[in-house]
Coordinates of C-alpha atoms and ligand atoms in Angstrom, one line a residue:
M1 CA 59.5 6.6 59.9
A2 CA 55.8 7.6 60.5
Q3 CA 54.5 10.9 59.1
L4 CA 55.5 13.8 61.4
A5 CA 52.8 16.4 62.3
L6 CA 53.7 19.9 63.4
D7 CA 51.5 21.5 66.1
G8 CA 51.7 25.1 64.8
E9 CA 53.0 26.5 68.1
G10 CA 56.3 28.5 68.1
S11 CA 59.0 28.4 65.5
L12 CA 59.1 25.6 62.8
Q13 CA 62.4 24.4 64.3
R14 CA 60.7 24.0 67.8
Q15 CA 57.7 22.3 66.3
L16 CA 59.8 19.8 64.4
Y17 CA 62.0 19.2 67.4
R18 CA 58.9 18.4 69.5
S19 CA 57.4 16.2 66.9
L20 CA 60.6 14.2 66.4
R21 CA 61.2 13.9 70.2
A22 CA 57.6 12.6 70.7
A23 CA 58.1 10.1 67.9
I24 CA 61.4 8.8 69.4
L25 CA 59.7 8.5 72.9
D26 CA 57.0 6.5 71.2
G27 CA 59.6 4.1 69.9
E28 CA 59.2 5.0 66.3
P29 CA 61.9 5.2 65.1
G30 CA 63.4 2.9 67.8
P31 CA 66.8 2.9 69.4
G32 CA 69.7 2.7 66.9
R33 CA 67.5 3.4 63.9
R34 CA 68.8 5.8 61.3
L35 CA 66.9 9.1 60.7
P36 CA 66.1 10.3 57.2
A37 CA 68.7 12.6 55.6
T38 CA 68.0 16.2 56.4
R39 CA 67.2 17.1 52.8
V40 CA 64.7 14.2 52.6
L41 CA 62.9 15.0 55.8
A42 CA 62.8 18.7 54.9
G43 CA 61.0 17.8 51.7
D44 CA 58.6 15.3 53.4
V45 CA 57.6 17.8 56.2
G46 CA 57.7 20.9 54.0
V47 CA 60.3 22.9 55.9
S48 CA 63.8 24.2 55.0
R49 CA 66.8 21.9 55.4
N50 CA 68.2 24.4 57.9
T51 CA 65.1 23.9 60.1
V52 CA 65.7 20.1 60.1
L53 CA 69.4 20.6 60.9
Q54 CA 68.6 22.8 63.9
A55 CA 66.0 20.3 65.2
Y56 CA 68.6 17.4 64.8
D57 CA 71.3 19.5 66.6
Q58 CA 69.0 20.1 69.5
L59 CA 68.1 16.4 69.8
L60 CA 71.8 15.5 69.5
A61 CA 72.7 18.0 72.3
E62 CA 70.0 16.4 74.5
G63 CA 71.2 12.9 73.9
Y64 CA 68.2 11.6 71.8
L65 CA 70.3 11.2 68.7
T66 CA 73.9 10.3 67.9
A67 CA 75.9 11.2 64.8
R68 CA 78.0 8.5 63.2
G69 CA 80.6 10.4 61.2
G70 CA 79.7 10.4 57.5
S71 CA 76.9 7.7 57.8
G72 CA 74.1 9.9 59.2
T73 CA 72.1 10.5 62.3
Y74 CA 70.7 7.7 64.5
V75 CA 68.4 7.4 67.4
A76 CA 70.5 6.9 70.5
D77 CA 70.8 3.4 71.9
T78 CA 69.8 4.6 75.3
L79 CA 67.6 7.6 75.8
P80 CA 68.3 10.3 78.3
D81 CA 66.7 9.0 81.6
E82 CA 64.7 12.0 82.7
R83 CA 63.2 12.5 79.2
V84 CA 61.9 9.0 79.2
A85 CA 60.5 9.4 82.6
V86 CA 58.6 12.5 81.5
G87 CA 57.3 10.6 78.4
Q88 CA 56.1 7.7 80.6
L89 CA 54.5 9.9 83.2
A90 CA 52.7 11.8 80.4
G91 CA 51.1 8.4 79.5
G92 CA 51.6 5.9 76.7
G93 CA 55.2 7.0 76.1
R94 CA 54.2 10.2 74.4
G95 CA 56.3 13.3 75.1
R96 CA 55.0 16.2 77.1
D97 CA 54.9 18.4 73.9
S98 CA 52.8 16.0 71.9
A99 CA 49.7 17.5 70.2
A100 CA 47.1 16.4 72.8
P101 CA 47.0 18.8 75.8
P102 CA 47.6 16.9 79.0
R103 CA 44.4 16.1 81.0
A104 CA 44.1 18.0 84.2
P105 CA 44.5 15.6 87.1
R106 CA 41.6 15.2 89.5
L107 CA 41.8 17.6 92.4
S108 CA 40.9 16.9 96.1
L109 CA 37.6 18.2 97.4
A110 CA 39.5 20.8 99.5
A111 CA 41.3 22.0 96.4
Q112 CA 38.0 22.3 94.4
R113 CA 36.4 24.3 97.3
M114 CA 39.5 26.6 97.2
L115 CA 39.1 27.2 93.5
D116 CA 35.4 27.8 93.9
V117 CA 35.9 30.5 96.6
V118 CA 38.7 32.5 95.0
P119 CA 37.1 34.7 92.3
R120 CA 37.8 33.9 88.7
G121 CA 40.5 36.0 87.2
M122 CA 41.9 36.9 90.7
S123 CA 45.5 37.8 90.3
W124 CA 48.0 37.6 93.2
N125 CA 50.5 39.7 91.3
L126 CA 51.1 43.3 92.1
R127 CA 51.0 45.9 89.3
T128 CA 54.2 45.4 87.3
V129 CA 54.3 48.9 85.8
P130 CA 54.5 51.2 88.8
L131 CA 52.3 54.4 88.9
P132 CA 54.0 57.6 90.0
Y133 CA 51.3 58.3 92.6
D134 CA 50.4 54.8 93.8
F135 CA 48.3 54.9 97.1
R136 CA 48.9 51.2 97.4
Y137 CA 47.8 49.8 100.8
G138 CA 49.6 47.0 102.7
A139 CA 53.1 48.1 101.8
P140 CA 55.5 49.7 104.4
A141 CA 57.8 52.6 103.6
F142 CA 60.7 50.7 102.1
G143 CA 62.9 53.9 102.0
D144 CA 62.5 54.2 105.8
L145 CA 64.0 50.8 106.5
P146 CA 67.3 50.6 108.3
L147 CA 68.6 48.2 105.7
E148 CA 72.3 48.8 106.3
T149 CA 71.7 47.6 109.9
W150 CA 69.6 44.6 108.7
W151 CA 72.3 43.4 106.2
R152 CA 75.0 43.9 108.8
I153 CA 73.2 41.7 111.3
M154 CA 72.4 39.1 108.6
G155 CA 76.1 39.1 107.5
R156 CA 77.3 38.6 111.1
R157 CA 74.8 35.8 111.7
A158 CA 75.6 34.1 108.4
R159 CA 79.4 34.2 109.1
H160 CA 79.0 32.7 112.6
L161 CA 76.3 30.1 111.7
S162 CA 77.3 26.8 113.3
A163 CA 77.0 23.5 111.5
R164 CA 74.2 22.6 113.9
R165 CA 72.2 25.5 112.7
L166 CA 72.5 24.3 109.1
S167 CA 70.3 21.4 109.9
Y168 CA 66.5 21.3 110.3
S169 CA 65.3 23.7 113.0
K170 CA 62.7 22.9 115.6
P171 CA 59.1 23.4 114.5
G172 CA 57.8 26.5 116.1
G173 CA 60.9 28.5 115.3
A174 CA 64.4 29.4 116.6
P175 CA 64.4 29.7 120.4
E176 CA 66.2 33.0 120.2
L177 CA 63.5 34.5 118.1
R178 CA 60.7 33.1 120.1
E179 CA 62.2 34.6 123.3
A180 CA 62.9 38.0 121.6
L181 CA 59.3 38.0 120.3
A182 CA 57.7 37.0 123.6
A183 CA 59.5 39.9 125.3
Y184 CA 58.8 42.4 122.5
L185 CA 55.1 41.5 122.2
R186 CA 54.7 42.0 126.0
R187 CA 56.4 45.4 125.9
A188 CA 54.9 46.7 122.7
R189 CA 51.5 45.0 122.5
G190 CA 50.7 43.8 126.0
V191 CA 50.7 40.2 124.8
V192 CA 51.0 37.8 127.7
C193 CA 52.8 34.6 126.7
S194 CA 55.8 32.3 127.3
P195 CA 58.3 31.9 124.4
E196 CA 56.9 28.3 123.9
Q197 CA 53.5 29.7 123.0
V198 CA 55.1 31.7 120.1
I199 CA 55.1 29.9 116.8
V200 CA 57.2 31.5 114.1
V201 CA 55.4 31.4 110.7
H202 CA 55.8 32.8 107.2
G203 CA 53.6 35.8 107.9
T204 CA 50.0 36.3 109.0
Q205 CA 48.6 34.4 106.1
Q206 CA 50.2 31.2 107.3
A207 CA 49.0 31.9 110.8
I208 CA 45.5 32.2 109.4
D209 CA 45.9 29.0 107.4
L210 CA 47.2 27.0 110.4
T211 CA 44.5 28.3 112.7
I212 CA 41.7 27.5 110.3
R213 CA 43.1 24.1 109.4
M214 CA 43.5 23.2 113.1
L215 CA 40.2 24.6 114.5
V216 CA 37.6 24.6 111.7
D217 CA 35.7 21.6 110.3
P218 CA 33.5 21.8 107.2
G219 CA 30.1 23.2 108.3
D220 CA 31.6 25.1 111.3
R221 CA 30.5 28.7 111.5
V222 CA 33.3 31.3 111.3
I223 CA 32.5 35.0 112.0
V224 CA 34.3 37.6 110.0
E225 CA 34.1 41.3 110.2
D226 CA 32.1 42.9 107.3
P227 CA 34.3 44.2 105.6
H228 CA 37.3 42.1 106.3
Y229 CA 40.7 41.0 104.9
P230 CA 39.9 38.6 102.1
G231 CA 42.8 36.3 102.9
I232 CA 40.8 35.2 106.0
A233 CA 37.4 34.7 104.3
F234 CA 38.9 32.8 101.3
N235 CA 40.7 30.5 103.7
A236 CA 37.8 29.8 105.9
A237 CA 35.4 29.2 102.9
A238 CA 38.0 26.9 101.3
A239 CA 37.9 24.9 104.6
G240 CA 34.2 24.4 104.1
A241 CA 33.2 26.8 106.9
E242 CA 29.9 28.7 107.0
L243 CA 31.0 32.3 106.9
V244 CA 28.9 34.9 108.7
G245 CA 29.7 38.6 108.4
V246 CA 29.1 40.9 111.4
P247 CA 29.1 44.6 110.5
V248 CA 31.6 47.1 111.7
D249 CA 31.2 50.8 112.6
D250 CA 33.7 53.6 113.4
D251 CA 34.7 51.6 116.5
G252 CA 35.3 48.3 114.7
L253 CA 33.3 45.1 115.2
C254 CA 29.7 45.7 116.3
V255 CA 29.9 43.2 119.2
D256 CA 26.2 43.7 120.0
R257 CA 25.5 41.9 116.7
L258 CA 27.5 38.8 117.7
D259 CA 24.7 36.9 119.4
A260 CA 22.6 37.0 116.2
A261 CA 25.6 35.3 114.4
A262 CA 26.0 32.5 117.0
P263 CA 26.9 29.7 117.4
A264 CA 30.4 30.2 116.1
R265 CA 33.6 28.2 116.2
L266 CA 36.0 31.0 115.4
V267 CA 35.7 34.8 115.3
C268 CA 38.3 36.6 113.2
V269 CA 39.0 40.2 114.1
T270 CA 41.4 43.1 113.5
P271 CA 40.7 44.9 116.8
S272 CA 43.6 47.4 116.8
H273 CA 43.0 48.7 113.3
Q274 CA 39.9 47.2 111.6
F275 CA 40.8 46.1 108.1
P276 CA 40.0 48.1 106.0
T277 CA 37.8 50.7 107.7
G278 CA 40.4 51.5 110.4
G279 CA 38.2 51.6 113.6
V280 CA 40.0 50.7 116.9
L281 CA 37.9 48.4 119.1
P282 CA 37.3 50.1 122.5
L283 CA 38.0 48.3 125.7
A284 CA 34.3 47.7 126.5
R285 CA 33.8 46.0 123.2
R286 CA 36.9 43.9 123.6
L287 CA 35.7 42.6 127.0
E288 CA 32.2 41.8 125.5
L289 CA 33.9 39.9 122.6
L290 CA 35.9 37.8 125.1
R291 CA 32.7 37.1 127.1
F292 CA 31.0 36.0 123.8
A293 CA 33.8 33.6 123.1
E294 CA 33.6 32.1 126.5
R295 CA 29.8 31.8 126.4
E296 CA 29.9 30.2 122.9
D297 CA 33.0 28.1 123.5
A298 CA 34.5 29.9 120.5
L299 CA 38.0 30.9 119.8
I300 CA 39.2 34.3 118.5
L301 CA 41.9 35.0 115.9
E302 CA 43.3 38.4 116.5
D303 CA 45.0 39.8 113.3
D304 CA 47.3 42.5 114.6
Y305 CA 48.8 43.3 111.3
D306 CA 49.9 47.0 111.6
S307 CA 48.9 48.3 115.0
E308 CA 52.5 49.5 115.9
F309 CA 51.7 52.6 113.8
R310 CA 49.3 54.3 116.0
F311 CA 49.0 58.1 115.8
D312 CA 46.1 59.4 117.8
G313 CA 45.0 58.4 121.2
R314 CA 46.7 56.0 123.7
P315 CA 48.0 52.7 122.4
I316 CA 45.5 50.0 123.1
E317 CA 47.0 46.7 124.2
S318 CA 46.2 43.5 122.3
L319 CA 43.0 41.6 122.9
Q320 CA 45.2 38.6 123.8
G321 CA 46.5 40.5 126.8
L322 CA 43.0 40.8 128.2
D323 CA 42.1 37.2 127.7
Q324 CA 41.9 35.2 130.9
N325 CA 40.6 32.0 129.4
G326 CA 42.8 31.0 126.6
R327 CA 40.4 32.0 123.9
V328 CA 42.6 34.2 121.7
L329 CA 45.2 33.3 119.1
Y330 CA 47.3 36.4 118.3
A331 CA 48.9 36.8 114.9
G332 CA 51.5 39.5 114.1
T333 CA 53.8 40.0 111.1
A334 CA 57.1 41.5 110.0
S335 CA 55.5 42.5 106.7
K336 CA 54.5 46.0 107.8
L337 CA 57.2 46.4 110.5
L338 CA 60.0 45.5 108.1
F339 CA 59.2 44.1 104.6
P340 CA 56.8 41.5 103.3
S341 CA 59.4 39.4 101.4
L342 CA 61.0 38.5 104.7
R343 CA 58.0 36.2 105.2
L344 CA 58.3 36.1 108.9
G345 CA 55.3 36.4 111.3
W346 CA 54.3 35.0 114.6
L347 CA 51.3 33.2 116.0
V348 CA 50.8 33.1 119.8
V349 CA 48.6 30.3 120.8
P350 CA 46.9 29.4 124.1
A351 CA 49.2 26.9 125.9
P352 CA 47.0 23.8 125.2
L353 CA 47.1 24.4 121.5
R354 CA 50.9 24.6 121.4
R355 CA 51.6 20.9 120.7
P356 CA 48.9 20.3 118.1
F357 CA 50.0 23.5 116.2
L358 CA 53.7 22.4 116.3
H359 CA 52.7 19.1 114.7
A360 CA 50.7 20.9 112.1
Q361 CA 53.7 23.1 111.3
A362 CA 56.1 20.2 111.2
L363 CA 53.8 18.5 108.6
A364 CA 53.3 21.7 106.6
D365 CA 56.9 22.8 106.1
T366 CA 59.0 22.3 109.2
G367 CA 59.3 26.0 109.7
S368 CA 61.0 29.2 108.5
A369 CA 64.6 29.7 107.4
T370 CA 67.0 29.8 110.4
L371 CA 69.3 32.6 109.3
E372 CA 66.5 35.2 108.9
Q373 CA 65.0 34.2 112.2
L374 CA 68.3 34.6 114.1
A375 CA 68.8 38.0 112.4
L376 CA 65.4 39.2 113.4
A377 CA 66.0 38.0 117.0
D378 CA 69.2 40.1 117.1
F379 CA 67.4 43.0 115.4
I380 CA 64.8 43.0 118.2
E381 CA 67.2 42.3 121.1
D382 CA 69.6 45.1 120.0
G383 CA 66.7 47.6 120.1
H384 CA 66.7 48.2 116.3
L385 CA 63.1 47.2 115.8
E386 CA 61.6 49.5 118.4
R387 CA 63.9 52.4 117.2
H388 CA 62.7 51.8 113.6
V389 CA 59.1 51.7 114.7
R390 CA 59.5 55.0 116.5
R391 CA 61.1 56.7 113.5
S392 CA 58.7 55.2 111.1
R393 CA 55.8 56.3 113.2
T394 CA 57.0 59.9 113.0
R395 CA 57.6 59.7 109.2
N396 CA 54.3 58.0 108.5
G397 CA 52.6 60.6 110.8
A398 CA 53.9 63.3 108.5
R399 CA 52.7 61.4 105.4
R400 CA 49.3 60.9 107.0
A401 CA 49.1 64.7 107.8
A402 CA 50.0 65.5 104.2
L403 CA 47.3 63.2 103.0
L404 CA 44.6 64.6 105.3
E405 CA 45.6 68.1 104.4
A406 CA 45.5 67.4 100.6
L407 CA 42.1 65.7 100.9
A408 CA 40.7 68.6 102.9
T409 CA 42.1 71.1 100.3
H410 CA 41.0 69.2 97.1
F411 CA 37.8 67.5 98.3
G412 CA 36.5 69.5 101.2
E413 CA 33.1 68.5 102.2
R414 CA 32.8 66.0 99.3
A415 CA 34.9 63.5 101.2
I416 CA 34.9 61.8 104.6
V417 CA 38.0 60.1 105.8
S418 CA 37.9 57.3 108.3
G419 CA 40.4 55.0 110.0
T420 CA 43.1 57.7 110.5
D421 CA 44.1 56.8 114.1
A422 CA 46.4 54.0 113.2
G423 CA 48.0 51.9 110.4
L424 CA 49.2 52.9 107.0
H425 CA 46.0 53.4 105.1
V426 CA 42.7 55.4 105.3
M427 CA 39.3 54.9 103.8
L428 CA 38.0 57.7 101.7
W429 CA 34.2 57.9 101.5
L430 CA 32.7 60.0 98.6
P431 CA 29.0 60.4 99.5
E432 CA 28.1 62.5 96.4
L433 CA 29.4 59.8 94.0
A434 CA 27.3 56.7 93.1
A435 CA 29.0 53.5 94.3
A436 CA 28.7 52.2 90.7
H437 CA 31.0 54.9 89.5
V438 CA 34.0 53.8 91.6
P439 CA 35.5 51.6 89.0
A440 CA 35.4 54.5 86.5
L441 CA 37.0 56.8 89.1
C442 CA 39.8 54.3 89.6
D443 CA 40.3 54.1 85.8
E444 CA 40.3 57.9 85.5
A445 CA 42.8 58.2 88.3
R446 CA 45.1 55.5 86.8
A447 CA 45.1 57.5 83.5
R448 CA 46.5 60.4 85.5
G449 CA 49.2 58.2 87.1
V450 CA 47.3 57.7 90.4
G451 CA 46.6 54.3 92.0
V452 CA 43.6 54.1 94.3
Y453 CA 41.8 50.9 95.3
E454 CA 38.2 49.7 95.4
V455 CA 36.8 48.2 98.6
T456 CA 33.9 46.2 97.4
G457 CA 36.0 43.0 97.4
F458 CA 36.4 43.3 101.2
Y459 CA 32.6 43.3 101.8
R460 CA 30.1 40.5 102.1
Q461 CA 27.4 43.2 101.7
P462 CA 28.9 45.8 99.4
P463 CA 28.5 49.4 100.8
K464 CA 25.9 51.7 99.1
E465 CA 28.3 54.7 99.3
A466 CA 31.3 55.1 97.1
A467 CA 34.6 54.4 98.9
L468 CA 38.3 54.0 98.2
L469 CA 41.2 52.7 100.1
L470 CA 44.4 54.8 100.1
G471 CA 47.7 53.6 101.5
Y472 CA 50.3 56.3 102.0
A473 CA 53.4 54.8 103.4
T474 CA 55.3 54.4 100.2
L475 CA 54.9 58.0 99.0
I476 CA 56.7 61.2 99.9
E477 CA 54.6 64.1 101.1
K478 CA 55.0 66.1 97.9
A479 CA 53.8 63.1 95.8
I480 CA 50.9 62.6 98.2
G481 CA 49.7 66.2 97.6
D482 CA 50.2 66.0 93.8
G483 CA 48.5 62.6 93.7
V484 CA 45.4 63.8 95.6
A485 CA 45.2 66.9 93.3
R486 CA 45.1 64.5 90.3
L487 CA 42.6 62.3 92.1
A488 CA 40.3 65.3 92.5
E489 CA 40.6 65.9 88.7
A490 CA 39.6 62.3 88.0
Y491 CA 36.7 62.7 90.5
A492 CA 35.5 65.9 88.7
A493 CA 35.7 64.1 85.3
V494 CA 33.6 61.1 86.6
A495 CA 31.1 63.3 88.5
A496 CA 30.5 65.4 85.4
R497 CA 29.3 62.3 83.4
Ligands
PLP1 C1 44.7 42.7 107.5 C2 45.8 41.9 107.0 N1 46.0 40.7 107.5 C3 46.9 39.8 107.0 C4 47.8 40.2 106.0 C5 48.8 39.2 105.5 O1 50.1 39.6 105.8 P1 51.4 38.7 105.8 O2 51.0 37.3 105.4 O3 52.3 39.3 104.8 O4 51.9 38.8 107.2 C6 47.6 41.4 105.4 C7 48.4 41.8 104.3 O5 48.4 43.0 103.8 C8 46.6 42.3 105.9 O6 46.4 43.5 105.4

């Protein structure tokens, strides 16, 4: 038997096991050949006999070896199928754990573009150690959810699910949910559509992905708000689009700056609660945006991610509801209304785009899980969703009031708060602090158990003033007050440097 090499990773027993397995997959020793006695191999390799015994036991258990009572240990006549396949796929019959690291397969151009646009070191994971005062944005108030009702409806649907519903569902989503959504969106958001125009997706992110995949070619110009939700910009840049940022002010997108960004294929906007600054696009700007799209032959992706939570002023209907010319694709999500892990959202497309988008969805994943879709349909039809939104709006309104009061008490004139009319987060501007000190402020806050978030990653042109993003839905009022007091301490520590 050839000399065995250990790779130095993990326990000696695992190293020897990997080395032996690779040798067997290489055919040396071949099927039916006898392995050295454990004491002999231990001496050859320089490990204890017990280590060899454990490695042999593992290989015996996996079917690489057989023990012939009294006469020793042999390589099995036939190797376990899937292990051989792994060895062959890894090339030259060598096992996956052999010393040479596997070569990275060549990626497509689209994949390479995607890796180029997502910043190095970017993590998609949320913080695993929770902070006691975490002003995380993007999360709804889990404690406010009517979960008993949700599980009851899920249980009822699950018990009565017919065999037919266990099969593939139609692309586009369960008809019950599309109907419930079309009616709900008309009532709550002024969206004008037939159920056939509603495509059930796995949240806004998939709506963004489908839209860009179906409408944008490499080199096409895509207008994004500056600042914007990064999930849109990454996706468009990965598709090879030329991204152009148009600034926002307190009223959202500066539509008078659109002409300078023309020509455009797609304009991505958050008109009901600009992400992240919070402005609500006034009617006159909405109409101007629609005229721009018509003039430029462009389409608009309306990301309506959290507008149900509107506190001040009259609710403004969706941009889609004003669109007379089939220019707007409307995306909404259950992530803020209910909870993100539900992974249900909806994309309302102009009628001529319905078929192409259904094909795209069928090719992508054939749609969302039926049971959850049916439960959401019942949840909407039975009035639970709107009841929940009403209650949550009241509770979130109280949290928002606690936040504004605490900021006024602890920061006074040193802070300006924007984006308070709607949604579940606010922007906190700190005009007396240098923008370069924001990371230090976040660190100081974290050391005091407070999570606050930088905004520079949302900008194409980073702001000159210091700013933070504060979500408040997941905290109770007392924690909001205490957290802001601690944030003010952190601010004082950084400002004194
Ligand atoms: C502005 C905005 N758009 C889209 C999304 C994506 O939401 P989801 O894919 O969970 O529906 C988020 C998530 O926080 C968001 O903040």
